[in-house]
XYZ file of N, CA and C in Angstrom:
666
model
N 32.359 102.548 -4.433
C 33.278 101.694 -5.204
C 34.609 101.602 -4.476
N 35.017 100.423 -4.086
C 36.328 100.235 -3.450
C 37.396 100.292 -4.529
N 38.511 100.941 -4.204
C 39.573 101.082 -5.204
C 40.917 101.228 -4.509
N 42.026 101.026 -5.235
C 43.343 101.182 -4.640
C 43.571 102.612 -4.158
N 44.495 102.801 -3.230
C 44.805 104.169 -2.767
C 45.392 105.004 -3.892
N 45.129 106.298 -3.849
C 45.671 107.242 -4.830
C 46.916 107.898 -4.249
N 48.029 107.837 -4.985
C 49.300 108.396 -4.516
C 49.905 109.251 -5.613
N 51.035 109.853 -5.322
C 51.737 110.667 -6.317
C 52.397 109.748 -7.348
N 52.768 110.347 -8.485
C 53.439 109.583 -9.532
C 54.746 108.981 -9.011
N 55.445 109.726 -8.165
C 56.720 109.238 -7.623
C 56.498 108.034 -6.707
N 55.465 108.108 -5.852
C 55.163 106.988 -4.961
C 54.734 105.754 -5.769
N 53.935 105.992 -6.822
C 53.499 104.886 -7.671
C 54.699 104.214 -8.324
N 55.640 105.012 -8.847
C 56.805 104.455 -9.519
C 57.650 103.636 -8.566
N 57.794 104.100 -7.337
C 58.571 103.339 -6.338
C 57.905 102.002 -6.036
N 56.588 102.024 -5.860
C 55.870 100.774 -5.583
C 55.935 99.836 -6.777
N 55.831 100.405 -7.964
C 55.907 99.579 -9.184
C 57.284 98.926 -9.319
N 58.327 99.665 -9.030
C 59.683 99.120 -9.142
C 59.938 98.046 -8.094
N 59.354 98.187 -6.909
C 59.499 97.168 -5.874
C 58.809 95.864 -6.308
N 57.629 95.994 -6.905
C 56.917 94.805 -7.378
C 57.651 94.169 -8.561
N 58.281 95.009 -9.386
C 58.995 94.484 -10.557
C 60.111 93.527 -10.150
N 60.746 93.802 -9.031
C 61.808 92.907 -8.549
C 61.231 91.501 -8.325
N 60.033 91.437 -7.699
C 59.399 90.140 -7.435
C 58.907 89.496 -8.734
N 58.426 90.317 -9.658
C 57.967 89.789 -10.944
C 59.116 89.151 -11.707
N 60.271 89.790 -11.684
C 61.433 89.214 -12.370
C 61.873 87.913 -11.731
N 61.801 87.829 -10.397
C 62.131 86.582 -9.707
C 61.168 85.472 -10.138
N 59.887 85.837 -10.262
C 58.879 84.868 -10.699
C 59.154 84.409 -12.128
N 59.527 85.340 -13.001
C 59.819 84.992 -14.391
C 60.995 84.027 -14.455
N 62.033 84.302 -13.676
C 63.186 83.417 -13.661
C 62.810 82.031 -13.114
N 61.900 81.993 -12.134
C 61.448 80.711 -11.599
C 60.670 79.925 -12.655
N 59.842 80.609 -13.442
C 59.125 79.948 -14.519
C 60.090 79.434 -15.578
N 61.124 80.206 -15.884
C 62.142 79.761 -16.844
C 62.836 78.494 -16.342
N 63.112 78.455 -15.041
C 63.769 77.282 -14.474
C 62.852 76.059 -14.536
N 61.541 76.269 -14.286
C 60.594 75.159 -14.407
C 60.501 74.661 -15.850
N 60.500 75.571 -16.792
C 60.461 75.184 -18.204
C 61.687 74.376 -18.574
N 62.843 74.758 -18.036
C 64.075 74.017 -18.295
C 63.959 72.586 -17.756
N 63.385 72.439 -16.561
C 63.180 71.099 -15.988
C 62.178 70.312 -16.833
N 61.145 70.985 -17.299
C 60.126 70.335 -18.109
C 60.740 69.772 -19.395
N 61.669 70.525 -19.984
C 62.318 70.057 -21.211
C 63.206 68.838 -20.967
N 63.523 68.564 -19.720
C 64.382 67.438 -19.370
C 63.611 66.254 -18.784
N 62.284 66.358 -18.767
C 61.483 65.237 -18.286
C 61.679 64.012 -19.178
N 61.666 62.798 -18.608
C 61.643 61.603 -19.450
C 60.291 61.492 -20.131
N 60.153 60.542 -21.016
C 58.881 60.373 -21.739
C 58.573 58.885 -21.864
N 57.326 58.598 -22.242
C 56.887 57.216 -22.367
C 56.353 56.998 -23.783
N 56.747 55.904 -24.378
C 56.281 55.599 -25.727
C 54.841 55.126 -25.684
N 54.024 55.659 -26.569
C 52.631 55.273 -26.644
C 52.454 54.128 -27.618
N 51.522 53.244 -27.307
C 51.276 52.061 -28.126
C 50.703 52.442 -29.479
N 50.926 51.582 -30.456
C 50.288 51.744 -31.769
C 48.849 51.261 -31.686
N 48.082 51.596 -32.693
C 46.742 51.020 -32.794
C 45.600 51.940 -32.428
N 45.873 53.066 -31.808
C 44.786 53.998 -31.495
C 44.228 54.617 -32.777
N 42.932 54.868 -32.780
C 42.299 55.497 -33.920
C 41.437 56.670 -33.443
N 41.390 57.712 -34.261
C 40.676 58.939 -33.929
C 39.853 59.373 -35.141
N 38.729 60.020 -34.880
C 37.891 60.549 -35.947
C 38.134 62.040 -36.074
N 38.576 62.453 -37.247
C 38.883 63.858 -37.523
C 37.607 64.631 -37.771
N 37.673 65.970 -37.782
C 36.471 66.775 -38.036
C 35.804 66.462 -39.384
N 36.606 66.023 -40.377
C 36.011 65.688 -41.664
C 35.508 64.252 -41.728
N 35.489 63.588 -40.551
C 34.994 62.211 -40.377
C 35.981 61.161 -40.892
N 37.146 61.550 -41.316
C 38.154 60.564 -41.689
C 38.743 59.958 -40.413
N 39.333 58.783 -40.543
C 39.967 58.100 -39.420
C 41.478 58.256 -39.522
N 42.107 58.664 -38.434
C 43.555 58.851 -38.433
C 44.152 58.064 -37.267
N 45.435 57.708 -37.432
C 46.133 57.046 -36.335
C 46.850 58.087 -35.502
N 47.596 57.643 -34.493
C 48.255 58.576 -33.577
C 49.225 59.506 -34.282
N 50.136 59.017 -35.134
C 51.011 59.956 -35.852
C 50.233 60.918 -36.745
N 49.071 60.488 -37.243
C 48.276 61.343 -38.116
C 47.757 62.584 -37.424
N 47.626 62.557 -36.092
C 47.174 63.741 -35.358
C 48.136 64.903 -35.519
N 49.401 64.602 -35.775
C 50.436 65.635 -35.841
C 50.405 66.409 -37.153
N 49.835 65.810 -38.203
C 49.821 66.406 -39.535
C 51.211 66.886 -39.956
N 52.217 66.016 -39.701
C 53.571 66.289 -40.132
C 54.417 67.042 -39.141
N 53.830 67.585 -38.079
C 54.592 68.332 -37.086
C 55.291 67.377 -36.117
N 56.274 67.890 -35.393
C 57.012 67.074 -34.438
C 56.342 67.022 -33.070
N 55.659 68.101 -32.708
C 55.075 68.220 -31.358
C 53.578 68.468 -31.466
N 52.865 67.912 -30.499
C 51.411 68.033 -30.485
C 50.947 68.381 -29.078
N 50.122 69.412 -28.969
C 49.486 69.778 -27.715
C 47.994 69.441 -27.845
N 47.482 68.659 -26.911
C 46.078 68.238 -26.927
C 45.358 68.811 -25.723
N 44.312 69.589 -25.985
C 43.437 69.992 -24.888
C 42.285 68.997 -24.829
N 42.153 68.310 -23.710
C 41.107 67.311 -23.536
C 39.832 68.010 -23.065
N 38.957 68.270 -24.007
C 37.706 68.994 -23.785
C 36.697 68.060 -23.141
N 36.049 68.494 -22.081
C 35.056 67.669 -21.369
C 33.779 67.564 -22.184
N 33.764 66.618 -23.089
C 32.572 66.348 -23.898
C 32.459 64.839 -24.045
N 31.722 64.214 -23.149
C 31.553 62.767 -23.153
C 30.419 62.386 -24.085
N 30.379 61.137 -24.548
C 29.267 60.700 -25.391
C 27.924 60.909 -24.705
N 26.990 61.517 -25.422
C 25.657 61.755 -24.886
C 25.533 62.929 -23.935
N 26.614 63.671 -23.725
C 26.583 64.791 -22.780
C 25.660 65.886 -23.312
N 24.721 66.336 -22.469
C 23.750 67.341 -22.911
C 24.028 68.722 -22.305
N 25.242 68.956 -21.829
C 25.619 70.273 -21.295
C 26.994 70.623 -21.803
N 27.282 71.913 -21.844
C 28.555 72.418 -22.350
C 29.440 72.819 -21.188
N 30.650 72.267 -21.120
C 31.582 72.616 -20.059
C 32.010 74.076 -20.225
N 31.635 74.898 -19.241
C 31.946 76.327 -19.321
C 33.444 76.570 -19.326
N 34.181 75.866 -18.461
C 35.621 76.054 -18.422
C 36.293 75.711 -19.729
N 35.873 74.591 -20.339
C 36.460 74.182 -21.615
C 36.074 75.144 -22.735
N 34.814 75.589 -22.703
C 34.365 76.508 -23.749
C 35.106 77.832 -23.686
N 35.286 78.371 -22.483
C 35.970 79.652 -22.366
C 37.461 79.490 -22.618
N 38.021 78.324 -22.293
C 39.420 78.069 -22.653
C 39.581 78.089 -24.170
N 38.684 77.410 -24.877
C 38.776 77.329 -26.335
C 38.617 78.691 -26.974
N 37.795 79.566 -26.388
C 37.665 80.920 -26.912
C 38.993 81.664 -26.922
N 39.933 81.253 -26.080
C 41.213 81.921 -25.971
C 42.249 81.410 -26.971
N 41.943 80.365 -27.710
C 42.916 79.798 -28.648
C 43.019 80.696 -29.875
N 44.235 81.095 -30.190
C 44.468 82.002 -31.312
C 44.929 81.221 -32.552
N 45.274 81.968 -33.583
C 45.826 81.403 -34.803
C 47.068 80.566 -34.467
N 47.253 79.457 -35.172
C 48.335 78.545 -34.859
C 49.586 78.741 -35.708
N 49.638 79.782 -36.497
C 50.783 79.970 -37.396
C 52.104 79.985 -36.642
N 52.126 80.631 -35.502
C 53.397 80.755 -34.761
C 53.768 79.427 -34.102
N 52.767 78.676 -33.634
C 53.047 77.323 -33.147
C 53.591 76.451 -34.253
N 52.928 76.515 -35.418
C 53.350 75.689 -36.547
C 54.760 76.007 -36.984
N 55.174 77.249 -36.842
C 56.540 77.636 -37.212
C 57.584 76.916 -36.365
N 57.171 76.454 -35.197
C 58.053 75.669 -34.325
C 57.660 74.190 -34.358
N 57.057 73.758 -35.481
C 56.724 72.346 -35.723
C 55.812 71.788 -34.628
N 54.851 72.615 -34.210
C 53.946 72.242 -33.117
C 52.510 72.487 -33.546
N 51.619 71.580 -33.172
C 50.204 71.699 -33.501
C 49.378 71.592 -32.221
N 48.251 72.315 -32.184
C 47.317 72.267 -31.051
C 45.972 71.778 -31.548
N 45.412 70.796 -30.831
C 44.082 70.280 -31.176
C 43.245 70.122 -29.919
N 41.935 70.014 -30.101
C 41.021 69.596 -29.049
C 40.750 68.102 -29.213
N 40.385 67.445 -28.124
C 40.043 66.034 -28.198
C 38.977 65.721 -27.142
N 38.037 64.882 -27.512
C 36.973 64.439 -26.596
C 36.619 63.000 -26.912
N 35.890 62.366 -25.973
C 35.399 61.019 -26.232
C 34.083 61.020 -26.996
N 33.400 62.156 -27.071
C 32.136 62.234 -27.781
C 32.356 62.003 -29.280
N 31.366 61.459 -29.970
C 31.489 61.263 -31.417
C 31.411 62.594 -32.154
N 31.861 62.594 -33.396
C 31.930 63.840 -34.146
C 30.571 64.483 -34.366
N 29.514 63.700 -34.512
C 28.189 64.287 -34.698
C 27.804 65.162 -33.505
N 28.184 64.751 -32.286
C 27.880 65.544 -31.102
C 28.858 66.711 -30.956
N 30.110 66.456 -31.273
C 31.101 67.548 -31.253
C 30.708 68.643 -32.230
N 30.223 68.247 -33.398
C 29.913 69.216 -34.445
C 28.822 70.195 -34.015
N 27.891 69.748 -33.196
C 26.834 70.631 -32.704
C 27.448 71.781 -31.892
N 28.403 71.447 -31.012
C 29.068 72.489 -30.203
C 29.951 73.354 -31.071
N 30.689 72.750 -31.988
C 31.592 73.509 -32.859
C 30.836 74.559 -33.675
N 29.715 74.138 -34.249
C 28.940 75.070 -35.062
C 28.300 76.150 -34.185
N 27.835 75.780 -33.011
C 27.228 76.772 -32.112
C 28.220 77.867 -31.743
N 29.468 77.476 -31.433
C 30.453 78.436 -30.949
C 31.323 79.022 -32.071
N 31.252 78.461 -33.253
C 32.020 78.999 -34.370
C 33.520 78.730 -34.293
N 33.910 77.680 -33.580
C 35.330 77.379 -33.431
C 35.882 76.705 -34.690
N 37.128 77.007 -35.011
C 37.792 76.374 -36.150
C 38.989 75.516 -35.723
N 39.352 75.521 -34.436
C 40.456 74.691 -33.974
C 40.110 73.224 -34.204
N 41.025 72.420 -34.741
C 40.728 71.003 -35.003
C 40.310 70.269 -33.729
N 39.210 69.517 -33.833
C 38.639 68.826 -32.678
C 38.398 67.374 -33.049
N 39.131 66.476 -32.407
C 39.103 65.056 -32.734
C 38.307 64.271 -31.692
N 37.725 63.174 -32.150
C 37.035 62.239 -31.273
C 37.950 61.043 -31.046
N 38.128 60.675 -29.771
C 39.007 59.565 -29.414
C 38.228 58.432 -28.805
N 38.740 57.223 -28.963
C 38.105 56.057 -28.347
C 38.411 55.987 -26.867
N 37.606 55.215 -26.162
C 37.785 55.072 -24.721
C 39.122 54.441 -24.394
N 39.672 53.624 -25.308
C 40.948 52.954 -25.015
C 42.067 53.950 -24.816
N 42.120 54.982 -25.629
C 43.156 56.001 -25.489
C 43.027 56.723 -24.157
N 41.814 57.131 -23.813
C 41.595 57.846 -22.557
C 41.893 56.945 -21.367
N 41.490 55.686 -21.445
C 41.727 54.768 -20.338
C 43.225 54.485 -20.161
N 43.925 54.251 -21.251
C 45.344 53.906 -21.176
C 46.164 55.069 -20.620
N 45.744 56.323 -20.909
C 46.473 57.476 -20.420
C 45.934 57.983 -19.084
N 44.916 57.305 -18.535
C 44.374 57.706 -17.248
C 43.748 59.083 -17.248
N 43.093 59.434 -18.350
C 42.565 60.791 -18.493
C 41.215 60.987 -17.802
N 40.449 59.918 -17.639
C 39.157 60.064 -17.006
C 38.214 60.933 -17.815
N 37.285 61.583 -17.152
C 36.284 62.431 -17.823
C 36.561 63.927 -17.643
N 37.655 64.285 -16.973
C 37.928 65.693 -16.750
C 38.675 66.336 -17.891
N 39.008 67.594 -17.694
C 39.771 68.312 -18.716
C 41.258 68.209 -18.374
N 42.085 68.486 -19.347
C 43.525 68.437 -19.124
C 44.267 68.787 -20.408
N 45.580 68.801 -20.305
C 46.416 69.174 -21.441
C 47.562 68.160 -21.549
N 47.659 67.496 -22.683
C 48.736 66.549 -22.939
C 49.671 67.099 -23.988
N 50.940 66.759 -23.867
C 51.941 67.124 -24.860
C 52.597 65.845 -25.356
N 52.631 65.691 -26.684
C 53.201 64.504 -27.310
C 54.332 64.906 -28.250
N 55.259 63.998 -28.450
C 56.384 64.196 -29.355
C 56.390 63.058 -30.357
N 56.613 63.388 -31.628
C 56.667 62.366 -32.679
C 58.063 62.294 -33.244
N 58.559 61.046 -33.372
C 59.838 60.790 -34.036
C 59.575 59.724 -35.069
N 59.335 60.158 -36.297
C 58.921 59.228 -37.338
C 57.561 58.670 -37.015
N 57.454 57.337 -36.939
C 56.179 56.692 -36.606
C 56.013 56.485 -35.109
N 57.035 56.798 -34.330
C 56.972 56.633 -32.888
C 56.404 57.902 -32.244
N 55.527 57.721 -31.254
C 54.923 58.858 -30.552
C 55.122 58.645 -29.048
N 55.489 59.736 -28.377
C 55.798 59.684 -26.956
C 54.973 60.731 -26.192
N 54.590 60.368 -24.980
C 53.924 61.339 -24.089
C 54.998 61.976 -23.218
N 55.069 63.303 -23.255
C 56.120 64.014 -22.542
C 55.640 64.829 -21.369
N 54.341 65.240 -21.378
C 53.884 66.138 -20.314
C 52.365 66.066 -20.217
N 51.863 66.319 -19.019
C 50.429 66.420 -18.793
C 50.181 67.381 -17.626
N 49.133 68.177 -17.735
C 48.733 69.034 -16.626
C 47.225 69.217 -16.661
N 46.653 69.639 -15.522
C 45.229 69.888 -15.416
C 45.017 70.963 -14.373
N 43.760 71.260 -14.076
C 43.459 72.240 -13.038
C 44.128 73.580 -13.299
N 44.755 74.116 -12.248
C 45.418 75.432 -12.352
C 46.593 75.413 -13.325
N 47.094 74.217 -13.646
C 48.180 74.149 -14.609
C 47.786 74.621 -15.988
N 46.481 74.633 -16.266
C 46.006 75.092 -17.563
C 45.732 76.606 -17.542
N 45.570 77.170 -16.340
C 45.240 78.597 -16.219
C 46.231 79.496 -16.952
N 47.509 79.197 -16.831
C 48.528 80.103 -17.359
C 48.482 80.176 -18.884
N 47.723 79.305 -19.532
C 47.617 79.326 -20.973
C 46.486 80.235 -21.461
N 45.668 80.748 -20.528
C 44.503 81.526 -20.909
C 44.817 83.013 -20.904
N 44.602 83.679 -22.039
C 44.857 85.112 -22.112
C 43.936 85.871 -21.188
N 42.640 85.490 -21.114
C 41.702 86.254 -20.287
C 42.099 86.236 -18.823
N 42.444 85.060 -18.281
C 42.847 84.986 -16.879
C 44.126 85.774 -16.628
N 45.071 85.649 -17.523
C 46.351 86.350 -17.342
C 46.194 87.863 -17.413
N 45.316 88.340 -18.293
C 45.058 89.775 -18.352
C 44.338 90.241 -17.083
N 43.343 89.473 -16.624
C 42.642 89.848 -15.398
C 43.595 89.884 -14.203
N 44.582 88.988 -14.189
C 45.549 88.971 -13.080
C 46.379 90.246 -13.032
N 46.407 91.014 -14.103
C 47.157 92.284 -14.132
C 46.316 93.465 -13.673
N 45.013 93.275 -13.498
C 44.124 94.374 -13.190
C 43.955 94.554 -11.683
N 43.490 95.714 -11.236
C 43.301 95.952 -9.791
C 42.368 94.929 -9.132
N 41.286 94.539 -9.793
C 40.316 93.647 -9.195
C 40.615 92.169 -9.476
N 41.547 91.871 -10.351
C 41.899 90.498 -10.648
C 40.737 89.729 -11.275
N 40.637 88.455 -10.976
C 39.559 87.620 -11.524
C 38.274 87.792 -10.727
N 38.349 88.472 -9.603
C 37.201 88.764 -8.763
C 36.535 87.479 -8.267
N 37.382 86.546 -7.833
C 36.912 85.267 -7.307
C 37.309 85.124 -5.840
N 36.549 84.338 -5.101
C 36.687 84.255 -3.650
C 38.045 83.731 -3.196
N 38.689 82.903 -4.005
C 39.958 82.308 -3.575
C 41.108 83.319 -3.586
N 40.932 84.438 -4.314
C 42.022 85.412 -4.448
C 42.238 86.194 -3.157
N 43.478 86.484 -2.901
C 43.849 87.333 -1.759
C 43.747 88.784 -2.190
N 42.594 89.368 -1.992
C 42.332 90.753 -2.401
C 42.028 91.610 -1.179
N 42.142 92.940 -1.320
C 41.811 93.824 -0.195
C 40.333 93.693 0.199
N 40.043 94.044 1.423
C 38.677 94.018 1.936
C 37.789 94.899 1.066
N 36.626 94.362 0.701
C 35.660 95.132 -0.074
C 35.771 94.955 -1.572
N 36.823 94.266 -2.033
C 36.986 94.040 -3.490
C 35.846 93.136 -3.979
N 35.349 93.361 -5.190
C 34.288 92.479 -5.718
C 34.810 91.061 -5.896
N 34.073 90.092 -5.347
C 34.460 88.687 -5.443
C 33.229 87.790 -5.515
N 33.298 86.790 -6.384
C 32.225 85.808 -6.558
C 32.814 84.414 -6.339
N 31.962 83.392 -6.140
C 32.480 82.033 -6.074
C 33.304 81.712 -7.316
N 34.314 80.894 -7.130
C 35.271 80.593 -8.183
C 34.586 80.139 -9.477
N 34.885 80.839 -10.549
C 34.418 80.555 -11.916
C 32.905 80.643 -12.070
N 32.205 81.153 -11.056
C 30.743 81.250 -11.171
C 30.307 82.280 -12.206
N 31.191 83.202 -12.543
C 30.868 84.265 -13.497
C 31.026 83.833 -14.953
N 31.762 82.744 -15.168
C 32.039 82.311 -16.545
C 30.806 81.744 -17.214
N 30.638 82.068 -18.490
C 29.553 81.557 -19.310
C 30.097 81.228 -20.696
N 29.491 80.284 -21.404
C 29.739 80.254 -22.841
C 29.429 81.632 -23.410
N 30.222 82.098 -24.336
C 30.132 83.509 -24.732
C 28.769 83.903 -25.293
N 27.971 82.931 -25.742
C 26.649 83.273 -26.260
C 25.590 83.316 -25.161
N 26.036 83.192 -23.881
C 25.083 83.229 -22.769
C 25.323 84.393 -21.826
N 26.243 85.272 -22.144
C 26.432 86.467 -21.315
C 25.258 87.422 -21.518
N 24.865 88.151 -20.470
C 23.806 89.165 -20.621
C 24.328 90.358 -21.424
N 23.596 91.442 -21.385
C 23.941 92.635 -22.130
C 25.252 93.254 -21.674
N 25.433 94.547 -21.937
C 26.704 95.231 -21.583
C 27.024 95.057 -20.112
N 28.309 94.899 -19.763
C 28.677 94.729 -18.346
C 28.304 95.952 -17.535
N 27.970 95.715 -16.277
C 27.596 96.835 -15.405
C 28.823 97.689 -15.115
N 28.644 98.990 -14.888
C 29.787 99.866 -14.618
C 30.417 99.554 -13.266
């Protein structure tokens, strides 16, 4: 088993304090990026979009907010007629926690896909998710240039007006996942080939280890 070098408590503390200096620099850089993000301009979204809620009711764009000022949308890769489950989207959704703290800041988080609710409901029931998951028409996806991939949109509501303020995809969504962030704190990390790890560290092709949680084998190997 390859493992980090073993040192004295004093040597470990010195190494930890040296890394802490860089971690604090990184935290301040993230704070600066967040400050810039809060100053981004925004674009007003057109009226007329319609969405199907989990209860099969039809809502307009302001209705997605359910009275909140801010809305975060995770665009789940579930196209009409899709007969496979996106592993990345499924494992991302597993990381979504209770929304009480978001709601306290007038913010709501939902899932959204182009698939109809009958198809979404099959996945929802299989995985036991309770996060609100809406079905959107192709016009909304086309107008926002979302394509068929996954991504994260942030919207702001001012009365009946709705604005798009932010969008990210790919690694931009990684930082929202508790599992990835916890693994990044461990000696072996995510154990993926792209990581800069010491020689001999366990590594697999990127995301090849991820499964919908009902498809993992028995207890993990030691």
